[in-house]
JSON list of C-alpha atoms in Angstrom, two decimals:
[
{"chain": "J", "resi": 218, "resn": "MET", "atom": "CA", "xyz": [144.61, -6.24, 234.65]},
{"chain": "J", "resi": 219, "resn": "PHE", "atom": "CA", "xyz": [141.43, -7.47, 232.95]},
{"chain": "J", "resi": 220, "resn": "LYS", "atom": "CA", "xyz": [140.04, -10.92, 233.45]},
{"chain": "J", "resi": 221, "resn": "LYS", "atom": "CA", "xyz": [139.01, -12.95, 230.49]},
{"chain": "J", "resi": 222, "resn": "LYS", "atom": "CA", "xyz": [135.24, -13.15, 230.58]},
{"chain": "J", "resi": 223, "resn": "ASN", "atom": "CA", "xyz": [133.97, -16.69, 230.86]},
{"chain": "J", "resi": 224, "resn": "ALA", "atom": "CA", "xyz": [130.54, -18.18, 231.33]},
{"chain": "J", "resi": 225, "resn": "TYR", "atom": "CA", "xyz": [130.29, -21.84, 232.18]},
{"chain": "J", "resi": 226, "resn": "LYS", "atom": "CA", "xyz": [127.28, -23.94, 231.37]},
{"chain": "J", "resi": 227, "resn": "LEU", "atom": "CA", "xyz": [127.55, -26.85, 233.78]},
{"chain": "J", "resi": 228, "resn": "ASP", "atom": "CA", "xyz": [124.63, -28.67, 232.19]},
{"chain": "J", "resi": 229, "resn": "GLU", "atom": "CA", "xyz": [121.27, -27.66, 230.75]},
{"chain": "J", "resi": 230, "resn": "ASN", "atom": "CA", "xyz": [120.23, -26.42, 234.19]},
{"chain": "J", "resi": 231, "resn": "TYR", "atom": "CA", "xyz": [123.13, -24.45, 235.71]},
{"chain": "J", "resi": 232, "resn": "VAL", "atom": "CA", "xyz": [125.06, -21.41, 234.44]},
{"chain": "J", "resi": 233, "resn": "ILE", "atom": "CA", "xyz": [127.85, -19.57, 236.28]},
{"chain": "J", "resi": 234, "resn": "SER", "atom": "CA", "xyz": [130.21, -16.73, 235.29]},
{"chain": "J", "resi": 235, "resn": "ASN", "atom": "CA", "xyz": [133.63, -15.65, 236.53]},
{"chain": "J", "resi": 236, "resn": "THR", "atom": "CA", "xyz": [133.09, -11.92, 235.90]},
{"chain": "J", "resi": 237, "resn": "ASN", "atom": "CA", "xyz": [129.73, -11.55, 237.58]},
{"chain": "J", "resi": 238, "resn": "PRO", "atom": "CA", "xyz": [129.51, -14.49, 239.96]},
{"chain": "J", "resi": 239, "resn": "LEU", "atom": "CA", "xyz": [125.85, -15.33, 239.52]},
{"chain": "J", "resi": 240, "resn": "PHE", "atom": "CA", "xyz": [124.45, -18.81, 239.79]},
{"chain": "J", "resi": 241, "resn": "LEU", "atom": "CA", "xyz": [121.33, -19.65, 237.78]},
{"chain": "J", "resi": 242, "resn": "ASP", "atom": "CA", "xyz": [119.42, -22.84, 238.46]},
{"chain": "J", "resi": 243, "resn": "TYR", "atom": "CA", "xyz": [116.58, -23.10, 235.95]},
{"chain": "J", "resi": 244, "resn": "LYS", "atom": "CA", "xyz": [114.95, -26.20, 237.44]},
{"chain": "J", "resi": 245, "resn": "SER", "atom": "CA", "xyz": [114.80, -24.85, 241.00]},
{"chain": "J", "resi": 246, "resn": "LYS", "atom": "CA", "xyz": [114.18, -21.30, 239.74]},
{"chain": "J", "resi": 247, "resn": "ILE", "atom": "CA", "xyz": [117.03, -19.73, 241.69]},
{"chain": "J", "resi": 248, "resn": "ILE", "atom": "CA", "xyz": [119.20, -16.73, 240.78]},
{"chain": "J", "resi": 249, "resn": "THR", "atom": "CA", "xyz": [121.90, -15.84, 243.28]},
{"chain": "J", "resi": 250, "resn": "GLU", "atom": "CA", "xyz": [125.40, -14.49, 243.57]},
{"chain": "J", "resi": 251, "resn": "ALA", "atom": "CA", "xyz": [128.21, -16.54, 245.06]},
{"chain": "J", "resi": 252, "resn": "TYR", "atom": "CA", "xyz": [128.29, -16.61, 248.86]},
{"chain": "J", "resi": 253, "resn": "PHE", "atom": "CA", "xyz": [130.63, -18.02, 251.45]},
{"chain": "J", "resi": 254, "resn": "ILE", "atom": "CA", "xyz": [129.03, -20.65, 253.70]},
{"chain": "J", "resi": 255, "resn": "PRO", "atom": "CA", "xyz": [129.10, -18.44, 256.87]},
{"chain": "J", "resi": 256, "resn": "GLU", "atom": "CA", "xyz": [127.09, -15.86, 254.91]},
{"chain": "J", "resi": 257, "resn": "LEU", "atom": "CA", "xyz": [124.26, -18.39, 254.50]},
{"chain": "J", "resi": 258, "resn": "ILE", "atom": "CA", "xyz": [124.18, -20.50, 257.66]},
{"chain": "J", "resi": 259, "resn": "ASN", "atom": "CA", "xyz": [124.82, -19.95, 261.35]},
{"chain": "J", "resi": 260, "resn": "TYR", "atom": "CA", "xyz": [127.97, -22.05, 261.43]},
{"chain": "J", "resi": 261, "resn": "LYS", "atom": "CA", "xyz": [128.57, -21.19, 265.11]},
{"chain": "J", "resi": 262, "resn": "LYS", "atom": "CA", "xyz": [125.34, -22.97, 266.04]},
{"chain": "J", "resi": 263, "resn": "ASP", "atom": "CA", "xyz": [125.19, -25.62, 263.30]},
{"chain": "J", "resi": 264, "resn": "PHE", "atom": "CA", "xyz": [128.89, -26.55, 263.28]},
{"chain": "J", "resi": 265, "resn": "PRO", "atom": "CA", "xyz": [130.33, -25.62, 266.69]},
{"chain": "J", "resi": 266, "resn": "LYS", "atom": "CA", "xyz": [133.50, -27.70, 266.17]},
{"chain": "J", "resi": 267, "resn": "ILE", "atom": "CA", "xyz": [134.41, -25.60, 263.13]},
{"chain": "J", "resi": 268, "resn": "TYR", "atom": "CA", "xyz": [133.67, -22.43, 265.07]},
{"chain": "J", "resi": 269, "resn": "GLU", "atom": "CA", "xyz": [135.96, -23.56, 267.90]},
{"chain": "J", "resi": 270, "resn": "LYS", "atom": "CA", "xyz": [138.69, -24.56, 265.44]},
{"chain": "J", "resi": 271, "resn": "GLU", "atom": "CA", "xyz": [138.54, -21.09, 263.90]},
{"chain": "J", "resi": 272, "resn": "LYS", "atom": "CA", "xyz": [139.62, -19.64, 267.27]},
{"chain": "J", "resi": 273, "resn": "GLU", "atom": "CA", "xyz": [142.90, -21.58, 266.97]},
{"chain": "J", "resi": 274, "resn": "LEU", "atom": "CA", "xyz": [143.80, -20.42, 263.44]},
{"chain": "J", "resi": 275, "resn": "ALA", "atom": "CA", "xyz": [146.67, -18.03, 262.82]},
{"chain": "J", "resi": 276, "resn": "LYS", "atom": "CA", "xyz": [145.77, -14.36, 262.42]},
{"chain": "J", "resi": 277, "resn": "VAL", "atom": "CA", "xyz": [148.60, -13.71, 259.95]},
{"chain": "J", "resi": 278, "resn": "LYS", "atom": "CA", "xyz": [149.99, -15.79, 257.10]},
{"chain": "J", "resi": 279, "resn": "ASN", "atom": "CA", "xyz": [153.59, -15.23, 256.08]},
{"chain": "J", "resi": 280, "resn": "LEU", "atom": "CA", "xyz": [154.01, -15.34, 252.29]},
{"chain": "J", "resi": 281, "resn": "GLY", "atom": "CA", "xyz": [157.77, -14.89, 252.35]},
{"chain": "J", "resi": 282, "resn": "LEU", "atom": "CA", "xyz": [159.86, -11.96, 251.14]},
{"chain": "J", "resi": 283, "resn": "ASP", "atom": "CA", "xyz": [158.49, -9.83, 253.98]},
{"chain": "J", "resi": 284, "resn": "ASN", "atom": "CA", "xyz": [154.92, -10.26, 252.70]},
{"chain": "J", "resi": 285, "resn": "GLN", "atom": "CA", "xyz": [152.21, -11.02, 255.20]},
{"chain": "J", "resi": 286, "resn": "VAL", "atom": "CA", "xyz": [148.48, -11.39, 254.83]},
{"chain": "J", "resi": 287, "resn": "LYS", "atom": "CA", "xyz": [146.18, -10.58, 257.72]},
{"chain": "J", "resi": 288, "resn": "ILE", "atom": "CA", "xyz": [143.55, -13.30, 258.21]},
{"chain": "J", "resi": 289, "resn": "ILE", "atom": "CA", "xyz": [140.19, -12.07, 259.42]},
{"chain": "J", "resi": 290, "resn": "PRO", "atom": "CA", "xyz": [138.15, -14.95, 260.86]},
{"chain": "J", "resi": 291, "resn": "TRP", "atom": "CA", "xyz": [134.42, -15.05, 260.22]},
{"chain": "J", "resi": 292, "resn": "MET", "atom": "CA", "xyz": [133.75, -14.98, 263.95]},
{"chain": "J", "resi": 293, "resn": "SER", "atom": "CA", "xyz": [135.28, -11.49, 264.22]},
{"chain": "J", "resi": 294, "resn": "LEU", "atom": "CA", "xyz": [132.87, -9.91, 261.74]},
{"chain": "J", "resi": 295, "resn": "SER", "atom": "CA", "xyz": [130.32, -8.01, 263.81]},
{"chain": "J", "resi": 296, "resn": "SER", "atom": "CA", "xyz": [127.78, -7.81, 260.97]},
{"chain": "J", "resi": 297, "resn": "LEU", "atom": "CA", "xyz": [127.85, -11.51, 260.05]},
{"chain": "J", "resi": 298, "resn": "GLU", "atom": "CA", "xyz": [124.45, -12.35, 261.58]},
{"chain": "J", "resi": 299, "resn": "GLU", "atom": "CA", "xyz": [122.81, -9.40, 259.83]},
{"chain": "J", "resi": 300, "resn": "THR", "atom": "CA", "xyz": [124.52, -10.27, 256.53]},
{"chain": "J", "resi": 301, "resn": "LEU", "atom": "CA", "xyz": [123.38, -13.89, 256.84]},
{"chain": "J", "resi": 302, "resn": "GLN", "atom": "CA", "xyz": [119.76, -12.84, 257.43]},
{"chain": "J", "resi": 303, "resn": "LEU", "atom": "CA", "xyz": [119.79, -10.40, 254.51]},
{"chain": "J", "resi": 304, "resn": "ASN", "atom": "CA", "xyz": [121.31, -12.99, 252.16]},
{"chain": "J", "resi": 305, "resn": "VAL", "atom": "CA", "xyz": [118.75, -15.63, 253.07]},
{"chain": "J", "resi": 306, "resn": "GLU", "atom": "CA", "xyz": [115.90, -13.14, 252.58]},
{"chain": "J", "resi": 307, "resn": "LYS", "atom": "CA", "xyz": [117.38, -12.04, 249.25]},
{"chain": "J", "resi": 308, "resn": "ILE", "atom": "CA", "xyz": [117.59, -15.63, 247.98]},
{"chain": "J", "resi": 309, "resn": "ILE", "atom": "CA", "xyz": [114.02, -16.41, 249.05]},
{"chain": "J", "resi": 310, "resn": "ASN", "atom": "CA", "xyz": [112.65, -13.23, 247.47]},
{"chain": "J", "resi": 311, "resn": "ARG", "atom": "CA", "xyz": [114.55, -13.80, 244.23]},
{"chain": "J", "resi": 312, "resn": "LYS", "atom": "CA", "xyz": [113.23, -17.34, 244.04]},
{"chain": "J", "resi": 313, "resn": "ASN", "atom": "CA", "xyz": [109.68, -16.06, 244.51]},
{"chain": "J", "resi": 314, "resn": "ILE", "atom": "CA", "xyz": [110.11, -13.37, 241.84]},
{"chain": "J", "resi": 315, "resn": "TYR", "atom": "CA", "xyz": [111.84, -15.75, 239.43]},
{"chain": "J", "resi": 316, "resn": "SER", "atom": "CA", "xyz": [109.09, -18.34, 239.95]},
{"chain": "J", "resi": 317, "resn": "THR", "atom": "CA", "xyz": [106.45, -15.85, 238.84]},
{"chain": "J", "resi": 318, "resn": "ILE", "atom": "CA", "xyz": [108.42, -14.78, 235.75]},
{"chain": "J", "resi": 319, "resn": "VAL", "atom": "CA", "xyz": [109.68, -18.17, 234.50]},
{"chain": "J", "resi": 320, "resn": "LYS", "atom": "CA", "xyz": [107.14, -20.93, 234.20]}
]
């Protein structure tokens, strides 16, 4: 099934799209794709209460009619720290490149 392509101009500064989730901020000179918060910050260190709460969450959600969804908590992803570091570096480098192109 194909999604309808939409681009949303939030104001004169921000543009986002549902088909290629990029975020453009002209004023701050940032181009980035959409990230989940744990892919950008060390939530275990910065928000330990949330990290502890995640341990208590269900590992499976029952959707009815014998349908279940397995829930994979962020804390169980072994590559999360590496992903976080790469994402932060990518954002910083893109900002530096964008700053030199757009003045």
